[in-house]
Amino acid sequence: MTNNEMDLARGRVYQLLSSLFAQEIDQSFITEFNSLPAQDFWQQMATQDDFSAPVKVITQTLSKLKSKTDILELAADYCGLFLVGTKHSASPYASLYLNEKDATLFGEQHQAMAAFLQQSQLQLKPEFKEPADHIAVILAYTKHLVINENEASQLTFLQTSLNNWIDKFIVQVNKTDQGQFYSAVAQLTQAWMNSEVQWLESEK
């Protein structure tokens, strides 16, 4: 695999994780999941020991979504975890974990992430009305860095914008998830981030 092919593969993982946190699973996601390229992708992910357990839960859950009711039930899990904003949820915003004593939405972390997007000539989709420090935005921006910037820039961003709070977020997801799907997504994200940081540090 060439460096370019590796970066494209890494970028695909970041985009996937971003999409899983950005919104509820819908029929278009399930259709894509059932495609041969997607099945090959998930099978490849499952070959890695650190990813196999959460990938198994994710793929088994998605394979069982056969009706609108099934999809709505998983959507309810998403809403309860990421949209409600109570102590029984897992808010997906960096600011709430980095500034726990004085946490505010659209605060310092939002402004910093918005600045990153602006300097890269990127912007949030109009329909995505969330603060820029949402984990989905950070993961999508990391994909941009993987494709367009060097490893040192990627590592610095991960360490200062994601790895410094994601463990607290993962704990909260595991504690409040009523099902298994989003806990598995969170665990896969954590395992992927750990592997990425280790690899990027080895490339110094």
Short mmCIF file of C-alpha atoms in Angstrom, two decimals:
data_model
loop_
_atom_site.label_atom_id
_atom_site.label_comp_id
_atom_site.label_asym_id
_atom_site.label_seq_id
_atom_site.Cartn_x
_atom_site.Cartn_y
_atom_site.Cartn_z
CA MET A 1 0.00 0.00 0.00
CA THR A 2 1.40 3.41 -0.99
CA ASN A 3 1.42 6.37 1.40
CA ASN A 4 -1.41 7.95 -0.57
CA GLU A 5 -3.51 4.79 -0.39
CA MET A 6 -2.83 4.53 3.34
CA ASP A 7 -3.91 8.13 3.89
CA LEU A 8 -7.11 7.54 1.93
CA ALA A 9 -7.85 4.44 4.04
CA ARG A 10 -7.16 6.33 7.26
CA GLY A 11 -9.31 9.20 6.07
CA ARG A 12 -12.16 6.80 5.39
CA VAL A 13 -12.09 5.60 9.00
CA TYR A 14 -12.21 9.15 10.34
CA GLN A 15 -15.10 9.99 7.99
CA LEU A 16 -16.98 6.88 9.09
CA LEU A 17 -16.57 7.63 12.78
CA SER A 18 -17.57 11.22 12.17
CA SER A 19 -20.75 10.17 10.36
CA LEU A 20 -21.73 7.80 13.18
CA PHE A 21 -21.55 10.64 15.71
CA ALA A 22 -23.00 13.34 13.44
CA GLN A 23 -26.56 12.02 13.16
CA GLU A 24 -28.85 9.07 13.66
CA ILE A 25 -28.47 6.00 11.48
CA ASP A 26 -30.86 6.27 8.53
CA GLN A 27 -31.83 4.11 5.58
CA SER A 28 -29.14 5.59 3.32
CA PHE A 29 -26.45 4.62 5.83
CA ILE A 30 -27.83 1.07 6.01
CA THR A 31 -27.90 0.83 2.21
CA GLU A 32 -24.25 1.90 2.10
CA PHE A 33 -23.38 -0.54 4.90
CA ASN A 34 -24.86 -3.41 2.89
CA SER A 35 -22.76 -2.62 -0.19
CA LEU A 36 -19.84 -4.90 -1.05
CA PRO A 37 -17.15 -2.21 -0.59
CA ALA A 38 -18.52 -1.41 2.87
CA GLN A 39 -18.66 -5.07 3.84
CA ASP A 40 -15.05 -5.51 2.72
CA PHE A 41 -14.07 -2.45 4.75
CA TRP A 42 -15.69 -3.73 7.95
CA GLN A 43 -14.18 -7.17 7.49
CA GLN A 44 -10.75 -5.60 7.16
CA MET A 45 -11.29 -3.55 10.32
CA ALA A 46 -12.34 -6.70 12.19
CA THR A 47 -8.99 -8.36 11.47
CA GLN A 48 -7.28 -5.96 13.87
CA ASP A 49 -7.34 -7.29 17.44
CA ASP A 50 -7.97 -3.88 19.01
CA PHE A 51 -10.96 -3.25 16.75
CA SER A 52 -12.57 -6.68 16.44
CA ALA A 53 -14.86 -6.59 19.50
CA PRO A 54 -16.53 -3.21 18.84
CA VAL A 55 -16.67 -3.89 15.08
CA LYS A 56 -18.56 -7.13 15.79
CA VAL A 57 -21.18 -5.28 17.85
CA ILE A 58 -21.53 -2.50 15.27
CA THR A 59 -21.90 -4.80 12.28
CA GLN A 60 -24.27 -7.20 14.04
CA THR A 61 -26.48 -4.30 15.13
CA LEU A 62 -26.59 -2.74 11.67
CA SER A 63 -27.32 -6.13 10.08
CA LYS A 64 -30.41 -6.50 12.28
CA LEU A 65 -31.98 -3.18 11.21
CA LYS A 66 -34.68 -4.61 8.97
CA SER A 67 -37.60 -2.25 9.56
CA LYS A 68 -38.40 1.41 10.21
CA THR A 69 -39.14 0.48 13.80
CA ASP A 70 -35.65 -0.98 14.23
CA ILE A 71 -34.12 2.20 12.79
CA LEU A 72 -36.26 4.42 15.03
CA GLU A 73 -35.26 2.48 18.13
CA LEU A 74 -31.56 3.02 17.36
CA ALA A 75 -32.32 6.67 16.59
CA ALA A 76 -33.87 6.97 20.04
CA ASP A 77 -30.62 5.71 21.56
CA TYR A 78 -28.72 8.37 19.60
CA CYS A 79 -31.05 11.16 20.72
CA GLY A 80 -30.96 10.06 24.34
CA LEU A 81 -27.17 9.98 24.34
CA PHE A 82 -26.13 12.97 22.27
CA LEU A 83 -29.04 15.41 21.91
CA VAL A 84 -30.73 15.60 25.32
CA GLY A 85 -27.95 17.26 27.32
CA THR A 86 -28.55 15.87 30.82
CA LYS A 87 -26.39 14.00 33.33
CA HIS A 88 -27.84 10.81 31.83
CA SER A 89 -26.45 11.65 28.39
CA ALA A 90 -23.01 11.91 26.77
CA SER A 91 -22.74 15.39 25.27
CA PRO A 92 -20.38 15.22 22.26
CA TYR A 93 -18.71 18.62 22.77
CA ALA A 94 -15.05 19.03 23.73
CA SER A 95 -15.74 22.12 25.84
CA LEU A 96 -17.88 20.18 28.31
CA TYR A 97 -14.98 17.87 29.15
CA LEU A 98 -12.07 20.31 28.99
CA ASN A 99 -13.76 23.07 31.05
CA GLU A 100 -15.97 21.08 33.38
CA LYS A 101 -16.21 23.86 36.01
CA ASP A 102 -17.09 26.59 33.51
CA ALA A 103 -18.40 24.65 30.53
CA THR A 104 -20.30 26.61 27.91
CA LEU A 105 -21.44 25.72 24.42
CA PHE A 106 -20.07 27.87 21.60
CA GLY A 107 -17.18 28.81 23.93
CA GLU A 108 -13.40 28.65 23.64
CA GLN A 109 -13.15 25.19 22.08
CA HIS A 110 -15.88 26.02 19.58
CA GLN A 111 -14.04 29.20 18.59
CA ALA A 112 -10.73 27.36 18.22
CA MET A 113 -12.28 24.68 16.03
CA ALA A 114 -14.12 27.27 13.96
CA ALA A 115 -10.77 28.98 13.37
CA PHE A 116 -9.23 25.71 12.17
CA LEU A 117 -12.09 25.28 9.71
CA GLN A 118 -11.80 28.85 8.46
CA GLN A 119 -8.05 28.70 7.89
CA SER A 120 -8.56 25.50 5.90
CA GLN A 121 -11.37 27.16 3.91
CA LEU A 122 -13.89 24.66 5.25
CA GLN A 123 -17.31 25.25 6.74
CA LEU A 124 -20.04 23.30 8.47
CA LYS A 125 -23.04 22.24 6.45
CA PRO A 126 -25.97 24.65 7.06
CA GLU A 127 -28.16 21.80 8.32
CA PHE A 128 -25.58 20.85 10.97
CA LYS A 129 -26.49 23.36 13.66
CA GLU A 130 -24.05 22.16 16.31
CA PRO A 131 -21.01 23.82 17.90
CA ALA A 132 -17.77 23.30 15.99
CA ASP A 133 -16.23 21.36 18.90
CA HIS A 134 -18.68 18.49 18.30
CA ILE A 135 -16.73 15.22 18.05
CA ALA A 136 -18.12 14.62 14.55
CA VAL A 137 -16.63 17.90 13.33
CA ILE A 138 -13.27 17.20 14.94
CA LEU A 139 -13.09 13.73 13.39
CA ALA A 140 -14.08 15.07 9.95
CA TYR A 141 -11.43 17.78 10.21
CA THR A 142 -8.85 15.15 11.14
CA LYS A 143 -9.71 13.40 7.87
CA HIS A 144 -8.91 16.67 6.09
CA LEU A 145 -5.53 16.81 7.84
CA VAL A 146 -4.76 13.19 6.96
CA ILE A 147 -5.29 13.92 3.27
CA ASN A 148 -3.71 17.38 3.17
CA GLU A 149 -1.15 17.82 5.96
CA ASN A 150 1.98 16.05 7.23
CA GLU A 151 2.08 13.56 10.10
CA ALA A 152 3.47 16.09 12.58
CA SER A 153 0.50 18.41 12.04
CA GLN A 154 -1.90 15.50 12.39
CA LEU A 155 -0.34 14.37 15.66
CA THR A 156 -0.35 17.86 17.15
CA PHE A 157 -4.02 18.32 16.30
CA LEU A 158 -5.02 14.94 17.72
CA GLN A 159 -3.16 15.55 20.95
CA THR A 160 -4.50 19.07 21.50
CA SER A 161 -8.03 18.78 20.13
CA LEU A 162 -9.20 15.20 20.70
CA ASN A 163 -6.99 12.99 22.84
CA ASN A 164 -7.09 15.46 25.72
CA TRP A 165 -10.80 14.85 26.36
CA ILE A 166 -12.02 11.81 24.44
CA ASP A 167 -11.39 9.35 27.31
CA LYS A 168 -13.89 11.24 29.52
CA PHE A 169 -16.39 11.22 26.69
CA ILE A 170 -15.97 7.47 26.14
CA VAL A 171 -16.56 6.80 29.85
CA GLN A 172 -19.77 8.84 29.71
CA VAL A 173 -21.02 7.02 26.62
CA ASN A 174 -20.34 3.63 28.19
CA LYS A 175 -22.12 4.71 31.37
CA THR A 176 -25.24 6.13 29.75
CA ASP A 177 -25.79 4.08 26.56
CA GLN A 178 -29.04 2.15 26.89
CA GLY A 179 -27.98 -0.29 24.17
CA GLN A 180 -24.63 -1.54 22.94
CA PHE A 181 -24.24 0.15 19.57
CA TYR A 182 -22.93 3.58 20.55
CA SER A 183 -20.76 2.15 23.30
CA ALA A 184 -19.16 0.04 20.58
CA VAL A 185 -18.77 3.09 18.32
CA ALA A 186 -17.12 4.95 21.19
CA GLN A 187 -14.80 2.03 21.97
CA LEU A 188 -13.82 1.72 18.29
CA THR A 189 -13.10 5.45 18.19
CA GLN A 190 -10.90 5.20 21.28
CA ALA A 191 -9.01 2.17 19.91
CA TRP A 192 -8.54 3.88 16.55
CA MET A 193 -7.26 7.07 18.18
CA ASN A 194 -4.79 5.12 20.31
CA SER A 195 -3.46 3.29 17.25
CA GLU A 196 -3.22 6.53 15.28
CA VAL A 197 -1.27 8.37 17.97
CA GLN A 198 1.11 5.45 18.38
CA TRP A 199 1.70 5.26 14.63
CA LEU A 200 2.15 9.01 14.20
CA GLU A 201 4.61 9.15 17.10
CA SER A 202 6.60 6.34 15.50
CA GLU A 203 6.79 8.38 12.29
CA LYS A 204 8.54 11.33 13.96
#
